[in-house]
mmCIF file of C-alpha atoms in Angstrom:
data_model
loop_
_atom_site.group_PDB
_atom_site.id
_atom_site.type_symbol
_atom_site.label_atom_id
_atom_site.label_comp_id
_atom_site.label_asym_id
_atom_site.label_seq_id
_atom_site.Cartn_x
_atom_site.Cartn_y
_atom_site.Cartn_z
ATOM 1 C CA ARG K 1 -158.062 229.199 -132.696
ATOM 2 C CA ASN K 2 -156.842 230.151 -129.228
ATOM 3 C CA SER K 3 -153.280 229.493 -130.402
ATOM 4 C CA PHE K 4 -153.495 232.406 -132.861
ATOM 5 C CA LEU K 5 -153.565 236.147 -132.447
ATOM 6 C CA ALA K 6 -154.404 238.638 -135.183
ATOM 7 C CA ALA K 7 -153.182 242.145 -134.414
ATOM 8 C CA THR K 8 -152.625 245.476 -136.086
ATOM 9 C CA THR K 9 -149.172 246.415 -137.296
ATOM 10 C CA ASP K 10 -148.816 248.169 -133.926
ATOM 11 C CA SER K 11 -149.506 244.830 -132.191
ATOM 12 C CA VAL K 12 -152.948 245.867 -130.954
ATOM 13 C CA PRO K 13 -155.204 242.766 -130.964
ATOM 14 C CA LEU K 14 -158.046 242.724 -133.476
ATOM 15 C CA PHE K 15 -161.167 242.241 -131.377
ATOM 16 C CA ARG K 16 -163.146 241.062 -134.393
ATOM 17 C CA ASN K 17 -162.851 238.284 -136.912
ATOM 18 C CA PHE K 18 -163.628 240.353 -140.018
ATOM 19 C CA ILE K 19 -161.224 242.534 -141.954
ATOM 20 C CA SER K 20 -161.464 245.052 -144.786
ATOM 21 C CA SER K 21 -159.416 245.340 -147.946
ATOM 22 C CA SER K 22 -157.397 248.165 -146.382
ATOM 23 C CA ASP K 23 -156.580 246.375 -143.119
ATOM 24 C CA SER K 24 -152.937 245.506 -142.606
ATOM 25 C CA PHE K 25 -152.339 243.036 -139.810
ATOM 26 C CA ARG K 26 -149.867 240.654 -138.230
ATOM 27 C CA ILE K 27 -150.379 237.064 -137.120
ATOM 28 C CA PHE K 28 -148.842 235.531 -133.996
ATOM 29 C CA PHE K 29 -148.807 231.832 -133.133
ATOM 30 C CA ARG K 30 -148.432 230.349 -129.666
ATOM 31 C CA ASP K 31 -145.549 228.089 -130.733
ATOM 32 C CA THR K 32 -142.856 230.541 -131.780
ATOM 33 C CA SER K 33 -140.936 227.778 -133.527
ATOM 34 C CA VAL K 34 -143.646 227.738 -136.218
ATOM 35 C CA LYS K 35 -142.472 229.969 -139.036
ATOM 36 C CA GLN K 36 -145.162 229.449 -141.661
ATOM 37 C CA LEU K 37 -148.914 229.017 -141.651
ATOM 38 C CA LEU K 38 -151.145 227.473 -144.274
ATOM 39 C CA VAL K 39 -154.037 229.647 -145.469
ATOM 40 C CA SER K 40 -157.074 228.049 -147.100
ATOM 41 C CA TYR K 41 -159.232 230.476 -149.072
ATOM 42 C CA TYR K 42 -162.936 229.921 -149.674
ATOM 43 C CA HIS K 43 -165.162 232.040 -151.883
ATOM 44 C CA ARG K 44 -168.731 230.940 -151.229
ATOM 45 C CA SER K 45 -172.274 232.137 -151.787
ATOM 46 C CA PHE K 46 -174.486 230.978 -148.941
ATOM 47 C CA PRO K 47 -178.275 230.680 -149.089
ATOM 48 C CA LEU K 48 -180.359 233.068 -147.063
ATOM 49 C CA ALA K 49 -181.785 231.740 -143.813
ATOM 50 C CA ALA K 50 -185.082 229.998 -144.542
ATOM 51 C CA PRO K 51 -188.266 231.093 -142.694
ATOM 52 C CA PRO K 52 -188.654 229.516 -139.234
ATOM 53 C CA PHE K 53 -191.390 227.138 -140.429
ATOM 54 C CA SER K 54 -189.468 225.981 -143.499
ATOM 55 C CA PHE K 55 -187.438 222.799 -143.741
ATOM 56 C CA ASP K 56 -185.530 223.677 -146.901
ATOM 57 C CA TYR K 57 -182.506 221.477 -147.412
ATOM 58 C CA PHE K 58 -179.125 223.175 -147.624
ATOM 59 C CA PRO K 59 -176.070 221.137 -148.653
ATOM 60 C CA SER K 60 -173.266 220.735 -146.137
ATOM 61 C CA PHE K 61 -170.248 222.972 -146.406
ATOM 62 C CA ASP K 62 -167.673 221.916 -148.993
ATOM 63 C CA TYR K 63 -164.327 222.048 -147.200
ATOM 64 C CA LEU K 64 -162.350 221.768 -150.428
ATOM 65 C CA SER K 65 -160.750 225.205 -150.592
ATOM 66 C CA ASP K 66 -160.686 227.344 -153.709
ATOM 67 C CA SER K 67 -156.980 227.978 -153.195
ATOM 68 C CA THR K 68 -154.233 227.645 -150.602
ATOM 69 C CA PHE K 69 -151.075 229.566 -149.874
ATOM 70 C CA THR K 70 -148.559 229.975 -147.065
ATOM 71 C CA ILE K 71 -147.574 233.055 -145.100
ATOM 72 C CA ASP K 72 -144.303 233.634 -143.278
ATOM 73 C CA ILE K 73 -144.927 234.881 -139.719
ATOM 74 C CA SER K 74 -141.329 234.617 -138.530
ATOM 75 C CA LYS K 75 -140.203 238.146 -139.424
ATOM 76 C CA GLN K 76 -143.089 240.241 -138.108
ATOM 77 C CA ASN K 77 -144.484 240.492 -141.619
ATOM 78 C CA SER K 78 -147.780 242.293 -142.132
ATOM 79 C CA PHE K 79 -150.512 240.915 -144.354
ATOM 80 C CA CYS K 80 -153.524 242.138 -146.303
ATOM 81 C CA PHE K 81 -156.274 239.944 -147.735
ATOM 82 C CA PRO K 82 -157.985 242.043 -150.427
ATOM 83 C CA ARG K 83 -160.421 239.498 -151.878
ATOM 84 C CA GLU K 84 -163.778 238.874 -150.227
ATOM 85 C CA GLY K 85 -164.158 235.403 -148.754
ATOM 86 C CA ILE K 86 -163.115 233.148 -145.890
ATOM 87 C CA TYR K 87 -159.447 232.853 -144.924
ATOM 88 C CA HIS K 88 -158.699 229.916 -142.634
ATOM 89 C CA LEU K 89 -155.214 229.841 -141.095
ATOM 90 C CA GLU K 90 -153.794 226.534 -139.858
ATOM 91 C CA LYS K 91 -150.517 225.226 -138.549
ATOM 92 C CA ASP K 92 -150.863 222.197 -140.827
ATOM 93 C CA THR K 93 -153.523 220.028 -142.442
ATOM 94 C CA ALA K 94 -153.708 217.499 -139.594
ATOM 95 C CA SER K 95 -156.986 219.072 -138.402
ATOM 96 C CA ARG K 96 -159.336 221.883 -139.353
ATOM 97 C CA ASP K 97 -158.620 223.818 -136.153
ATOM 98 C CA GLY K 98 -157.295 227.275 -136.818
ATOM 99 C CA LEU K 99 -157.993 231.007 -137.043
ATOM 100 C CA THR K 100 -160.605 232.293 -139.472
ATOM 101 C CA LEU K 101 -160.577 235.820 -140.870
ATOM 102 C CA LEU K 102 -163.602 236.975 -142.852
ATOM 103 C CA ARG K 103 -163.529 239.480 -145.703
ATOM 104 C CA PHE K 104 -166.956 240.944 -146.388
ATOM 105 C CA HIS K 105 -167.623 244.192 -148.238
ATOM 106 C CA ASP K 106 -165.582 247.128 -146.972
ATOM 107 C CA ASP K 107 -168.505 248.896 -145.267
ATOM 108 C CA PHE K 108 -169.381 245.856 -143.160
ATOM 109 C CA PRO K 109 -171.141 245.717 -140.689
ATOM 110 C CA GLU K 110 -173.099 248.580 -142.247
ATOM 111 C CA GLN K 111 -175.229 248.275 -145.383
ATOM 112 C CA THR K 112 -174.559 251.198 -147.719
ATOM 113 C CA HIS K 113 -174.755 250.122 -151.367
ATOM 114 C CA SER K 114 -178.013 249.488 -153.185
ATOM 115 C CA LYS K 115 -177.227 245.811 -153.726
ATOM 116 C CA GLN K 116 -176.722 245.277 -149.996
ATOM 117 C CA LEU K 117 -179.882 247.215 -149.136
ATOM 118 C CA ILE K 118 -181.888 245.092 -151.575
ATOM 119 C CA GLU K 119 -180.486 241.773 -150.395
ATOM 120 C CA SER K 120 -181.242 242.404 -146.739
ATOM 121 C CA ILE K 121 -184.948 243.157 -147.312
ATOM 122 C CA ARG K 122 -185.447 239.763 -148.948
ATOM 123 C CA TYR K 123 -187.229 238.584 -145.781
ATOM 124 C CA LEU K 124 -190.069 241.031 -146.520
ATOM 125 C CA MET K 125 -190.593 240.124 -150.173
ATOM 126 C CA THR K 126 -191.937 237.332 -152.310
ATOM 127 C CA ARG K 127 -189.535 235.658 -154.689
ATOM 128 C CA THR K 128 -191.068 237.529 -157.643
ATOM 129 C CA GLU K 129 -190.809 240.910 -155.909
ATOM 130 C CA PHE K 130 -187.205 240.243 -154.993
ATOM 131 C CA GLU K 131 -186.196 239.268 -158.535
ATOM 132 C CA GLU K 132 -187.881 242.351 -159.975
ATOM 133 C CA LEU K 133 -186.184 244.595 -157.443
ATOM 134 C CA LYS K 134 -182.799 242.955 -157.919
ATOM 135 C CA ASN K 135 -182.968 243.325 -161.717
ATOM 136 C CA ASN K 136 -184.243 246.897 -161.697
ATOM 137 C CA PRO K 137 -181.934 249.152 -163.770
ATOM 138 C CA ASN K 138 -182.223 251.807 -161.040
ATOM 139 C CA PRO K 139 -181.592 249.836 -157.816
ATOM 140 C CA LYS K 140 -181.377 252.909 -155.564
ATOM 141 C CA GLY K 141 -184.705 254.202 -156.836
ATOM 142 C CA ALA K 142 -186.222 250.732 -156.518
ATOM 143 C CA VAL K 143 -185.202 250.443 -152.857
ATOM 144 C CA ASP K 144 -186.550 253.903 -152.108
ATOM 145 C CA LYS K 145 -189.861 253.072 -153.813
ATOM 146 C CA PHE K 146 -190.167 249.789 -151.920
ATOM 147 C CA TRP K 147 -189.927 251.555 -148.572
ATOM 148 C CA LEU K 148 -192.037 254.530 -149.616
ATOM 149 C CA ASP K 149 -194.794 252.143 -150.723
ATOM 150 C CA ARG K 150 -194.645 250.612 -147.246
ATOM 151 C CA GLY K 151 -194.464 253.876 -145.307
ATOM 152 C CA GLY K 152 -196.859 255.958 -147.366
ATOM 153 C CA ASN K 153 -195.147 259.244 -146.485
ATOM 154 C CA PRO K 154 -191.512 260.377 -146.130
ATOM 155 C CA GLU K 155 -191.549 260.609 -142.318
ATOM 156 C CA ARG K 156 -192.880 257.093 -141.710
ATOM 157 C CA THR K 157 -190.655 255.749 -144.484
ATOM 158 C CA ARG K 158 -187.554 257.173 -142.817
ATOM 159 C CA LEU K 159 -188.609 255.546 -139.544
ATOM 160 C CA LEU K 160 -189.071 252.137 -141.186
ATOM 161 C CA ILE K 161 -185.715 252.368 -142.932
ATOM 162 C CA ARG K 162 -183.908 253.435 -139.766
ATOM 163 C CA LYS K 163 -185.470 250.689 -137.650
ATOM 164 C CA TYR K 164 -185.033 247.905 -140.185
ATOM 165 C CA TYR K 165 -181.431 248.593 -141.125
ATOM 166 C CA SER K 166 -180.408 249.237 -137.520
ATOM 167 C CA ARG K 167 -181.509 245.660 -136.852
ATOM 168 C CA VAL K 168 -179.468 244.486 -139.835
ATOM 169 C CA HIS K 169 -176.455 246.323 -138.442
ATOM 170 C CA PHE K 170 -176.991 244.803 -134.976
ATOM 171 C CA ALA K 171 -177.260 241.330 -136.506
ATOM 172 C CA ASN K 172 -173.989 241.828 -138.366
ATOM 173 C CA GLU K 173 -172.243 242.921 -135.183
ATOM 174 C CA HIS K 174 -173.517 240.114 -132.959
ATOM 175 C CA PHE K 175 -174.494 237.095 -135.075
ATOM 176 C CA THR K 176 -171.841 236.947 -137.790
ATOM 177 C CA SER K 177 -170.331 233.481 -138.087
ATOM 178 C CA TYR K 178 -168.783 232.416 -141.387
ATOM 179 C CA GLN K 179 -171.383 234.587 -143.124
ATOM 180 C CA GLU K 180 -172.864 237.992 -142.473
ATOM 181 C CA GLY K 181 -174.974 238.112 -139.342
ATOM 182 C CA TRP K 182 -178.140 239.292 -141.085
ATOM 183 C CA ARG K 183 -178.100 236.139 -143.232
ATOM 184 C CA THR K 184 -178.023 233.767 -140.243
ATOM 185 C CA ASP K 185 -180.944 232.214 -138.377
ATOM 186 C CA ARG K 186 -180.538 234.470 -135.343
ATOM 187 C CA GLY K 187 -180.116 237.489 -137.599
ATOM 188 C CA MET K 188 -183.320 236.678 -139.476
ATOM 189 C CA ILE K 189 -185.362 236.325 -136.273
ATOM 190 C CA TYR K 190 -183.884 239.472 -134.744
ATOM 191 C CA ILE K 191 -184.540 241.576 -137.852
ATOM 192 C CA ILE K 192 -188.162 240.506 -138.290
ATOM 193 C CA PHE K 193 -189.264 240.010 -134.671
ATOM 194 C CA GLY K 194 -186.965 242.482 -132.932
ATOM 195 C CA ALA K 195 -185.111 241.954 -129.676
ATOM 196 C CA PRO K 196 -186.443 239.100 -127.524
ATOM 197 C CA HIS K 197 -187.762 239.921 -124.078
ATOM 198 C CA LEU K 198 -185.700 237.153 -122.477
ATOM 199 C CA VAL K 199 -182.673 235.121 -123.554
ATOM 200 C CA TYR K 200 -181.438 231.963 -121.842
ATOM 201 C CA ARG K 201 -177.985 230.793 -122.882
ATOM 202 C CA THR K 202 -176.055 227.602 -122.319
ATOM 203 C CA SER K 203 -172.789 226.461 -123.852
ATOM 204 C CA LYS K 204 -174.755 224.646 -126.561
ATOM 205 C CA SER K 205 -177.929 226.632 -127.152
ATOM 206 C CA GLU K 206 -179.885 229.863 -126.871
ATOM 207 C CA LEU K 207 -183.580 230.242 -126.068
ATOM 208 C CA TRP K 208 -185.229 233.497 -127.182
ATOM 209 C CA ILE K 209 -188.567 234.329 -125.574
ATOM 210 C CA TYR K 210 -190.978 236.926 -126.911
ATOM 211 C CA GLY K 211 -193.539 237.681 -124.230
ATOM 212 C CA ASP K 212 -193.900 236.447 -120.659
ATOM 213 C CA ALA K 213 -191.772 233.381 -119.953
ATOM 214 C CA SER K 214 -194.571 231.864 -117.861
ATOM 215 C CA SER K 215 -197.264 232.420 -120.500
ATOM 216 C CA SER K 216 -198.374 229.741 -122.936
ATOM 217 C CA LEU K 217 -198.922 232.539 -125.463
ATOM 218 C CA SER K 218 -195.248 233.538 -125.574
ATOM 219 C CA LEU K 219 -193.272 232.908 -128.746
ATOM 220 C CA ASN K 220 -190.087 230.912 -128.198
ATOM 221 C CA PHE K 221 -187.197 230.240 -130.576
ATOM 222 C CA THR K 222 -184.450 227.727 -129.794
ATOM 223 C CA PHE K 223 -181.049 227.969 -131.481
ATOM 224 C CA ILE K 224 -178.587 225.075 -131.312
ATOM 225 C CA LYS K 225 -174.849 225.690 -131.546
ATOM 226 C CA VAL K 226 -173.306 224.281 -134.715
ATOM 227 C CA ILE K 227 -169.780 222.938 -134.562
ATOM 228 C CA ASN K 228 -167.710 224.182 -137.459
ATOM 229 C CA PRO K 229 -164.021 225.096 -137.780
ATOM 230 C CA PHE K 230 -164.691 228.696 -138.807
ATOM 231 C CA SER K 231 -166.723 230.118 -135.950
ATOM 232 C CA GLU K 232 -167.830 229.685 -132.356
ATOM 233 C CA ASN K 233 -170.816 231.896 -133.143
ATOM 234 C CA ASP K 234 -172.822 229.640 -135.452
ATOM 235 C CA PHE K 235 -176.321 228.729 -134.231
ATOM 236 C CA ALA K 236 -179.099 226.962 -136.131
ATOM 237 C CA LEU K 237 -182.797 227.536 -135.463
ATOM 238 C CA SER K 238 -184.965 224.572 -134.478
ATOM 239 C CA ARG K 239 -187.665 225.061 -137.114
ATOM 240 C CA ALA K 240 -191.312 224.043 -136.735
ATOM 241 C CA PRO K 241 -194.564 224.538 -138.692
ATOM 242 C CA VAL K 242 -196.107 226.293 -135.698
ATOM 243 C CA TYR K 243 -194.084 229.423 -136.508
ATOM 244 C CA GLU K 244 -195.777 230.038 -139.875
ATOM 245 C CA SER K 245 -198.649 232.251 -138.671
ATOM 246 C CA ASN K 246 -196.338 234.280 -136.407
ATOM 247 C CA TRP K 247 -193.881 234.790 -139.229
ATOM 248 C CA TYR K 248 -196.438 236.090 -141.707
ATOM 249 C CA ARG K 249 -198.041 238.291 -139.074
ATOM 250 C CA ALA K 250 -194.670 239.943 -138.373
ATOM 251 C CA VAL K 251 -193.782 240.295 -142.069
ATOM 252 C CA ASP K 252 -197.228 241.724 -142.875
ATOM 253 C CA THR K 253 -196.771 244.264 -140.086
ATOM 254 C CA TRP K 254 -193.586 245.519 -141.754
ATOM 255 C CA ARG K 255 -195.225 245.526 -145.176
ATOM 256 C CA GLU K 256 -198.121 247.561 -143.801
ATOM 257 C CA GLY K 257 -195.700 250.274 -142.722
ATOM 258 C CA ARG K 258 -195.335 249.453 -139.030
ATOM 259 C CA VAL K 259 -192.281 248.305 -137.087
ATOM 260 C CA PHE K 260 -192.868 244.909 -135.523
ATOM 261 C CA ASN K 261 -191.995 244.789 -131.800
ATOM 262 C CA ASP K 262 -190.773 248.376 -131.701
ATOM 263 C CA ASN K 263 -189.075 248.459 -128.310
#
């Protein structure tokens, strides 16, 4: 991916790997003798991150693309990818190395539409509650009622909404890989538990510590870097049954109308 550069039509580098339907951009390749690039397009629905104590099985990524096409980069052409999905640009098919551009909804990394607002509170709901909310003929009213039932009054409800969705926004900005950041393992933990007190990073892992690092009562989450051709920002949580009580305590705090770890 270091051989590619995505830039605006004014040749200003895009310092992000996601684009909107209105973005027009140019692609540069290190080897200027390369005139065309192969684009593999993937339209996928990914499962939500499972709770930290769950060992749900998720199938491996299917690398068979939904479609492929070529783009000509030799004449300073500009491009626009209007459809949502994953666009993986390669010099050839010899390897999966390349540049990935992600097309989420146009308001990304914010959540603005009712469907998005409903999806991102799935962590706080049972499966039955989520299905009822998702199928409600008045989704905006259903979301408002969900939060008002938690908050009890308009002022507290506004606080809960602001805190929760600000964490969703932060997750989208910092933890997005080949899917939206709020749907990832790190996004899930950040949204429910808040910002960790300490973070230790290596080239292959991250350790998030909630509490005093020297205390046996601290809550620690370890994320292992996942190697995939689409992102250098993909980390998987090391799940364990010991997290179950902590998870439900944090979720119940939200459901009782209080922000968990409000710092």
